[in-house]
mmCIF file with all atom_site columns, C-alpha atoms in Angstrom:
data_model
loop_
_atom_site.group_PDB
_atom_site.id
_atom_site.type_symbol
_atom_site.label_atom_id
_atom_site.label_alt_id
_atom_site.label_comp_id
_atom_site.label_asym_id
_atom_site.label_entity_id
_atom_site.label_seq_id
_atom_site.pdbx_PDB_ins_code
_atom_site.Cartn_x
_atom_site.Cartn_y
_atom_site.Cartn_z
_atom_site.occupancy
_atom_site.B_iso_or_equiv
_atom_site.pdbx_formal_charge
_atom_site.auth_seq_id
_atom_site.auth_comp_id
_atom_site.auth_asym_id
_atom_site.auth_atom_id
_atom_site.pdbx_PDB_model_num
ATOM 1   C CA . UNK A 1 1   ? 0.040  -0.100  0.080  1.00 94.00 ? 4   UNK A CA 1
ATOM 2   C CA . UNK A 1 2   ? 1.235  3.538   -1.064 1.00 95.00 ? 5   UNK A CA 1
ATOM 3   C CA . UNK A 1 3   ? 0.837  6.283   1.460  1.00 95.00 ? 6   UNK A CA 1
ATOM 4   C CA . UNK A 1 4   ? 1.241  9.994   0.637  1.00 94.00 ? 7   UNK A CA 1
ATOM 5   C CA . UNK A 1 5   ? 2.751  11.453  3.549  1.00 94.00 ? 8   UNK A CA 1
ATOM 6   C CA . UNK A 1 6   ? 5.379  10.335  5.954  1.00 96.00 ? 9   UNK A CA 1
ATOM 7   C CA . UNK A 1 7   ? 2.895  10.800  8.935  1.00 94.00 ? 10  UNK A CA 1
ATOM 8   C CA . UNK A 1 8   ? 0.808  7.972   7.519  1.00 96.00 ? 11  UNK A CA 1
ATOM 9   C CA . UNK A 1 9   ? 3.481  5.521   8.585  1.00 96.00 ? 12  UNK A CA 1
ATOM 10  C CA . UNK A 1 10  ? 5.644  7.391   11.104 1.00 97.00 ? 13  UNK A CA 1
ATOM 11  C CA . UNK A 1 11  ? 4.110  5.773   14.116 1.00 97.00 ? 14  UNK A CA 1
ATOM 12  C CA . UNK A 1 12  ? 4.790  2.233   12.770 1.00 97.00 ? 15  UNK A CA 1
ATOM 13  C CA . UNK A 1 13  ? 8.205  3.233   11.314 1.00 97.00 ? 16  UNK A CA 1
ATOM 14  C CA . UNK A 1 14  ? 9.371  4.623   14.837 1.00 96.00 ? 17  UNK A CA 1
ATOM 15  C CA . UNK A 1 15  ? 8.062  1.282   16.439 1.00 96.00 ? 18  UNK A CA 1
ATOM 16  C CA . UNK A 1 16  ? 10.025 -0.690  14.017 1.00 97.00 ? 19  UNK A CA 1
ATOM 17  C CA . UNK A 1 17  ? 13.431 1.291   14.194 1.00 97.00 ? 20  UNK A CA 1
ATOM 18  C CA . UNK A 1 18  ? 13.111 1.807   17.648 1.00 95.00 ? 21  UNK A CA 1
ATOM 19  C CA . UNK A 1 19  ? 13.059 -2.099  18.243 1.00 96.00 ? 22  UNK A CA 1
ATOM 20  C CA . UNK A 1 20  ? 16.082 -2.394  15.855 1.00 97.00 ? 23  UNK A CA 1
ATOM 21  C CA . UNK A 1 21  ? 18.143 0.321   16.913 1.00 96.00 ? 24  UNK A CA 1
ATOM 22  C CA . UNK A 1 22  ? 21.073 -0.393  14.562 1.00 97.00 ? 25  UNK A CA 1
ATOM 23  C CA . UNK A 1 23  ? 20.600 -0.650  10.596 1.00 98.00 ? 26  UNK A CA 1
ATOM 24  C CA . UNK A 1 24  ? 22.721 -1.968  7.869  1.00 97.00 ? 27  UNK A CA 1
ATOM 25  C CA . UNK A 1 25  ? 23.861 1.016   5.594  1.00 96.00 ? 28  UNK A CA 1
ATOM 26  C CA . UNK A 1 26  ? 25.060 0.156   2.127  1.00 96.00 ? 29  UNK A CA 1
ATOM 27  C CA . UNK A 1 27  ? 26.989 3.019   0.145  1.00 95.00 ? 30  UNK A CA 1
ATOM 28  C CA . UNK A 1 28  ? 28.922 2.684   -3.326 1.00 94.00 ? 31  UNK A CA 1
ATOM 29  C CA . UNK A 1 29  ? 32.579 3.136   -3.826 1.00 92.00 ? 32  UNK A CA 1
ATOM 30  C CA . UNK A 1 30  ? 34.169 5.049   -6.680 1.00 92.00 ? 33  UNK A CA 1
ATOM 31  C CA . UNK A 1 31  ? 34.193 1.709   -8.766 1.00 94.00 ? 34  UNK A CA 1
ATOM 32  C CA . UNK A 1 32  ? 30.412 1.285   -8.101 1.00 93.00 ? 35  UNK A CA 1
ATOM 33  C CA . UNK A 1 33  ? 30.907 -1.639  -5.718 1.00 94.00 ? 36  UNK A CA 1
ATOM 34  C CA . UNK A 1 34  ? 28.552 -1.713  -2.757 1.00 94.00 ? 37  UNK A CA 1
ATOM 35  C CA . UNK A 1 35  ? 29.737 -1.785  1.051  1.00 94.00 ? 38  UNK A CA 1
ATOM 36  C CA . UNK A 1 36  ? 27.892 -2.078  4.062  1.00 96.00 ? 39  UNK A CA 1
ATOM 37  C CA . UNK A 1 37  ? 28.206 -1.070  7.605  1.00 95.00 ? 40  UNK A CA 1
ATOM 38  C CA . UNK A 1 38  ? 26.308 -1.201  10.780 1.00 97.00 ? 41  UNK A CA 1
ATOM 39  C CA . UNK A 1 39  ? 25.011 2.596   11.802 1.00 96.00 ? 42  UNK A CA 1
ATOM 40  C CA . UNK A 1 40  ? 22.719 3.911   14.596 1.00 96.00 ? 43  UNK A CA 1
ATOM 41  C CA . UNK A 1 41  ? 20.674 6.527   13.092 1.00 97.00 ? 44  UNK A CA 1
ATOM 42  C CA . UNK A 1 42  ? 18.459 8.902   15.240 1.00 97.00 ? 45  UNK A CA 1
ATOM 43  C CA . UNK A 1 43  ? 15.160 9.938   13.572 1.00 97.00 ? 46  UNK A CA 1
ATOM 44  C CA . UNK A 1 44  ? 13.749 13.321  13.682 1.00 97.00 ? 47  UNK A CA 1
ATOM 45  C CA . UNK A 1 45  ? 10.256 13.122  11.719 1.00 94.00 ? 48  UNK A CA 1
ATOM 46  C CA . UNK A 1 46  ? 11.531 11.639  8.351  1.00 95.00 ? 49  UNK A CA 1
ATOM 47  C CA . UNK A 1 47  ? 15.051 12.913  8.822  1.00 97.00 ? 50  UNK A CA 1
ATOM 48  C CA . UNK A 1 48  ? 17.785 10.693  10.010 1.00 98.00 ? 51  UNK A CA 1
ATOM 49  C CA . UNK A 1 49  ? 20.728 11.917  11.814 1.00 98.00 ? 52  UNK A CA 1
ATOM 50  C CA . UNK A 1 50  ? 24.211 9.858   12.225 1.00 96.00 ? 53  UNK A CA 1
ATOM 51  C CA . UNK A 1 51  ? 27.033 11.074  14.364 1.00 95.00 ? 54  UNK A CA 1
ATOM 52  C CA . UNK A 1 52  ? 29.902 9.330   12.761 1.00 92.00 ? 55  UNK A CA 1
ATOM 53  C CA . UNK A 1 53  ? 33.760 9.668   11.787 1.00 87.00 ? 56  UNK A CA 1
ATOM 54  C CA . UNK A 1 54  ? 34.076 11.542  8.701  1.00 84.00 ? 57  UNK A CA 1
ATOM 55  C CA . UNK A 1 55  ? 37.503 10.236  7.972  1.00 83.00 ? 58  UNK A CA 1
ATOM 56  C CA . UNK A 1 56  ? 36.351 6.800   6.892  1.00 86.00 ? 59  UNK A CA 1
ATOM 57  C CA . UNK A 1 57  ? 35.618 5.027   3.506  1.00 87.00 ? 60  UNK A CA 1
ATOM 58  C CA . UNK A 1 58  ? 31.935 5.989   4.150  1.00 88.00 ? 61  UNK A CA 1
ATOM 59  C CA . UNK A 1 59  ? 33.246 9.625   3.673  1.00 86.00 ? 62  UNK A CA 1
ATOM 60  C CA . UNK A 1 60  ? 34.795 9.019   0.310  1.00 87.00 ? 63  UNK A CA 1
ATOM 61  C CA . UNK A 1 61  ? 31.879 6.764   -0.935 1.00 91.00 ? 64  UNK A CA 1
ATOM 62  C CA . UNK A 1 62  ? 29.455 9.479   -0.081 1.00 90.00 ? 65  UNK A CA 1
ATOM 63  C CA . UNK A 1 63  ? 31.555 11.979  -1.842 1.00 88.00 ? 66  UNK A CA 1
ATOM 64  C CA . UNK A 1 64  ? 31.495 9.796   -4.875 1.00 91.00 ? 67  UNK A CA 1
ATOM 65  C CA . UNK A 1 65  ? 27.638 8.812   -4.592 1.00 94.00 ? 68  UNK A CA 1
ATOM 66  C CA . UNK A 1 66  ? 25.419 10.166  -1.894 1.00 96.00 ? 69  UNK A CA 1
ATOM 67  C CA . UNK A 1 67  ? 22.711 7.615   -2.161 1.00 96.00 ? 70  UNK A CA 1
ATOM 68  C CA . UNK A 1 68  ? 22.311 5.079   0.539  1.00 97.00 ? 71  UNK A CA 1
ATOM 69  C CA . UNK A 1 69  ? 20.330 2.156   1.430  1.00 98.00 ? 72  UNK A CA 1
ATOM 70  C CA . UNK A 1 70  ? 19.380 1.361   4.962  1.00 98.00 ? 73  UNK A CA 1
ATOM 71  C CA . UNK A 1 71  ? 17.877 -2.012  6.208  1.00 98.00 ? 74  UNK A CA 1
ATOM 72  C CA . UNK A 1 72  ? 16.560 -2.549  9.993  1.00 98.00 ? 75  UNK A CA 1
ATOM 73  C CA . UNK A 1 73  ? 15.988 -6.202  10.645 1.00 97.00 ? 76  UNK A CA 1
ATOM 74  C CA . UNK A 1 74  ? 14.804 -6.462  14.477 1.00 95.00 ? 77  UNK A CA 1
ATOM 75  C CA . UNK A 1 75  ? 11.910 -8.856  13.100 1.00 94.00 ? 78  UNK A CA 1
ATOM 76  C CA . UNK A 1 76  ? 12.944 -10.828 9.806  1.00 93.00 ? 79  UNK A CA 1
ATOM 77  C CA . UNK A 1 77  ? 8.862  -10.630 8.983  1.00 96.00 ? 80  UNK A CA 1
ATOM 78  C CA . UNK A 1 78  ? 8.870  -6.883  9.407  1.00 97.00 ? 81  UNK A CA 1
ATOM 79  C CA . UNK A 1 79  ? 12.056 -5.129  8.066  1.00 98.00 ? 82  UNK A CA 1
ATOM 80  C CA . UNK A 1 80  ? 12.349 -1.627  7.274  1.00 98.00 ? 83  UNK A CA 1
ATOM 81  C CA . UNK A 1 81  ? 13.985 -0.438  4.133  1.00 98.00 ? 84  UNK A CA 1
ATOM 82  C CA . UNK A 1 82  ? 15.079 3.247   3.703  1.00 99.00 ? 85  UNK A CA 1
ATOM 83  C CA . UNK A 1 83  ? 16.413 4.672   0.663  1.00 98.00 ? 86  UNK A CA 1
ATOM 84  C CA . UNK A 1 84  ? 17.986 8.231   1.306  1.00 98.00 ? 87  UNK A CA 1
ATOM 85  C CA . UNK A 1 85  ? 20.401 10.881  0.076  1.00 97.00 ? 88  UNK A CA 1
ATOM 86  C CA . UNK A 1 86  ? 23.161 11.392  2.649  1.00 97.00 ? 89  UNK A CA 1
ATOM 87  C CA . UNK A 1 87  ? 24.837 14.735  3.232  1.00 96.00 ? 90  UNK A CA 1
ATOM 88  C CA . UNK A 1 88  ? 27.674 15.647  5.501  1.00 94.00 ? 91  UNK A CA 1
ATOM 89  C CA . UNK A 1 89  ? 26.533 18.877  7.653  1.00 94.00 ? 92  UNK A CA 1
ATOM 90  C CA . UNK A 1 90  ? 29.197 21.307  8.564  1.00 93.00 ? 93  UNK A CA 1
ATOM 91  C CA . UNK A 1 91  ? 26.723 24.003  9.915  1.00 95.00 ? 94  UNK A CA 1
ATOM 92  C CA . UNK A 1 92  ? 28.040 24.651  13.733 1.00 95.00 ? 95  UNK A CA 1
ATOM 93  C CA . UNK A 1 93  ? 24.623 26.014  14.748 1.00 97.00 ? 96  UNK A CA 1
ATOM 94  C CA . UNK A 1 94  ? 22.896 22.790  13.328 1.00 97.00 ? 97  UNK A CA 1
ATOM 95  C CA . UNK A 1 95  ? 25.513 20.506  14.571 1.00 96.00 ? 98  UNK A CA 1
ATOM 96  C CA . UNK A 1 96  ? 24.729 21.818  18.148 1.00 96.00 ? 99  UNK A CA 1
ATOM 97  C CA . UNK A 1 97  ? 21.065 21.541  17.524 1.00 97.00 ? 100 UNK A CA 1
ATOM 98  C CA . UNK A 1 98  ? 21.370 17.800  16.619 1.00 97.00 ? 101 UNK A CA 1
ATOM 99  C CA . UNK A 1 99  ? 24.183 17.221  19.284 1.00 96.00 ? 102 UNK A CA 1
ATOM 100 C CA . UNK A 1 100 ? 21.525 18.257  21.771 1.00 97.00 ? 103 UNK A CA 1
ATOM 101 C CA . UNK A 1 101 ? 18.644 16.523  20.158 1.00 97.00 ? 104 UNK A CA 1
ATOM 102 C CA . UNK A 1 102 ? 20.568 13.129  20.527 1.00 96.00 ? 105 UNK A CA 1
ATOM 103 C CA . UNK A 1 103 ? 20.484 13.704  24.269 1.00 96.00 ? 106 UNK A CA 1
ATOM 104 C CA . UNK A 1 104 ? 16.563 14.294  24.382 1.00 96.00 ? 107 UNK A CA 1
ATOM 105 C CA . UNK A 1 105 ? 15.712 11.174  22.491 1.00 96.00 ? 108 UNK A CA 1
ATOM 106 C CA . UNK A 1 106 ? 15.043 8.170   25.049 1.00 94.00 ? 109 UNK A CA 1
ATOM 107 C CA . UNK A 1 107 ? 17.672 5.378   25.077 1.00 92.00 ? 110 UNK A CA 1
ATOM 108 C CA . UNK A 1 108 ? 18.545 3.125   23.243 1.00 91.00 ? 111 UNK A CA 1
ATOM 109 C CA . UNK A 1 109 ? 17.995 5.246   20.105 1.00 93.00 ? 112 UNK A CA 1
ATOM 110 C CA . UNK A 1 110 ? 19.158 8.542   21.792 1.00 94.00 ? 113 UNK A CA 1
ATOM 111 C CA . UNK A 1 111 ? 22.485 9.016   23.992 1.00 94.00 ? 114 UNK A CA 1
ATOM 112 C CA . UNK A 1 112 ? 24.835 11.631  25.074 1.00 95.00 ? 115 UNK A CA 1
ATOM 113 C CA . UNK A 1 113 ? 27.646 12.057  22.555 1.00 95.00 ? 116 UNK A CA 1
ATOM 114 C CA . UNK A 1 114 ? 30.101 13.901  24.811 1.00 95.00 ? 117 UNK A CA 1
ATOM 115 C CA . UNK A 1 115 ? 31.639 10.657  26.361 1.00 93.00 ? 118 UNK A CA 1
ATOM 116 C CA . UNK A 1 116 ? 32.523 9.534   22.757 1.00 90.00 ? 119 UNK A CA 1
ATOM 117 C CA . UNK A 1 117 ? 33.299 12.725  21.091 1.00 93.00 ? 120 UNK A CA 1
ATOM 118 C CA . UNK A 1 118 ? 33.560 15.428  23.810 1.00 91.00 ? 121 UNK A CA 1
ATOM 119 C CA . UNK A 1 119 ? 32.150 18.136  21.887 1.00 91.00 ? 122 UNK A CA 1
ATOM 120 C CA . UNK A 1 120 ? 31.411 18.949  18.034 1.00 93.00 ? 123 UNK A CA 1
ATOM 121 C CA . UNK A 1 121 ? 34.995 20.398  17.711 1.00 92.00 ? 124 UNK A CA 1
ATOM 122 C CA . UNK A 1 122 ? 36.555 16.491  17.998 1.00 92.00 ? 125 UNK A CA 1
ATOM 123 C CA . UNK A 1 123 ? 38.346 15.604  15.024 1.00 90.00 ? 126 UNK A CA 1
ATOM 124 C CA . UNK A 1 124 ? 36.180 12.410  14.584 1.00 91.00 ? 127 UNK A CA 1
ATOM 125 C CA . UNK A 1 125 ? 33.020 14.221  15.015 1.00 93.00 ? 128 UNK A CA 1
ATOM 126 C CA . UNK A 1 126 ? 30.810 14.259  11.816 1.00 93.00 ? 129 UNK A CA 1
ATOM 127 C CA . UNK A 1 127 ? 27.082 14.748  11.290 1.00 96.00 ? 130 UNK A CA 1
ATOM 128 C CA . UNK A 1 128 ? 25.385 13.015  8.414  1.00 97.00 ? 131 UNK A CA 1
ATOM 129 C CA . UNK A 1 129 ? 21.784 13.922  7.637  1.00 98.00 ? 132 UNK A CA 1
ATOM 130 C CA . UNK A 1 130 ? 19.707 11.238  6.012  1.00 98.00 ? 133 UNK A CA 1
ATOM 131 C CA . UNK A 1 131 ? 16.974 12.499  3.514  1.00 98.00 ? 134 UNK A CA 1
ATOM 132 C CA . UNK A 1 132 ? 14.454 9.560   2.503  1.00 98.00 ? 135 UNK A CA 1
ATOM 133 C CA . UNK A 1 133 ? 13.210 9.634   -0.871 1.00 98.00 ? 136 UNK A CA 1
ATOM 134 C CA . UNK A 1 134 ? 11.609 6.129   -0.031 1.00 98.00 ? 137 UNK A CA 1
ATOM 135 C CA . UNK A 1 135 ? 10.780 4.316   3.117  1.00 98.00 ? 138 UNK A CA 1
ATOM 136 C CA . UNK A 1 136 ? 9.355  0.918   2.953  1.00 98.00 ? 139 UNK A CA 1
ATOM 137 C CA . UNK A 1 137 ? 7.612  -1.044  5.964  1.00 98.00 ? 140 UNK A CA 1
ATOM 138 C CA . UNK A 1 138 ? 7.672  -4.569  4.743  1.00 97.00 ? 141 UNK A CA 1
ATOM 139 C CA . UNK A 1 139 ? 5.292  -7.168  6.126  1.00 95.00 ? 142 UNK A CA 1
ATOM 140 C CA . UNK A 1 140 ? 5.771  -10.899 5.066  1.00 93.00 ? 143 UNK A CA 1
ATOM 141 C CA . UNK A 1 141 ? 2.588  -12.427 4.200  1.00 90.00 ? 144 UNK A CA 1
ATOM 142 C CA . UNK A 1 142 ? 0.778  -8.981  4.779  1.00 90.00 ? 145 UNK A CA 1
ATOM 143 C CA . UNK A 1 143 ? 0.654  -5.672  3.170  1.00 93.00 ? 146 UNK A CA 1
ATOM 144 C CA . UNK A 1 144 ? 3.736  -3.479  3.027  1.00 95.00 ? 147 UNK A CA 1
ATOM 145 C CA . UNK A 1 145 ? 3.658  0.297   3.290  1.00 96.00 ? 148 UNK A CA 1
ATOM 146 C CA . UNK A 1 146 ? 5.478  2.425   0.916  1.00 97.00 ? 149 UNK A CA 1
ATOM 147 C CA . UNK A 1 147 ? 6.058  6.226   1.161  1.00 98.00 ? 150 UNK A CA 1
ATOM 148 C CA . UNK A 1 148 ? 7.938  8.293   -1.559 1.00 97.00 ? 151 UNK A CA 1
ATOM 149 C CA . UNK A 1 149 ? 9.142  11.703  -1.206 1.00 93.00 ? 152 UNK A CA 1
ATOM 150 C CA . UNK A 1 150 ? 7.369  13.826  -3.740 1.00 84.00 ? 153 UNK A CA 1
ATOM 151 C CA . UNK A 1 151 ? 9.286  16.403  -5.703 1.00 63.00 ? 154 UNK A CA 1
ATOM 152 C CA . UNK A 1 152 ? 8.817  20.113  -4.745 1.00 49.00 ? 155 UNK A CA 1
#
């Protein structure tokens, strides 16, 4: 079933991603080969946030191709798939806002980034924004729910 607004699926989306906490995120390298890794996004509406080291293969992959695919699999009968455009944020005010937002989200999704990074000035601190263009709440032997971002 296709839904026209993210809010039509948001409650079930949050139930499923909060159950999983971690997801698998795939990127594409400069030779167009896929690579996946485990990530811990925090969601604010339909926007995903990832605090991650910027000096990694992931950084180089996203410079080549910003498209990512996420898979959450807490329940193999009800996975969540998110296809998104990823971008590194360098705006200090937005970095600080999201840093503070992480602390307001209840565990295990949210956490205090300070013990890991100290501050947004830490050389390993990077902030990745995920802007989904398609989200699927798959249900085996049932009806899946799909939302697509519309242009404009």
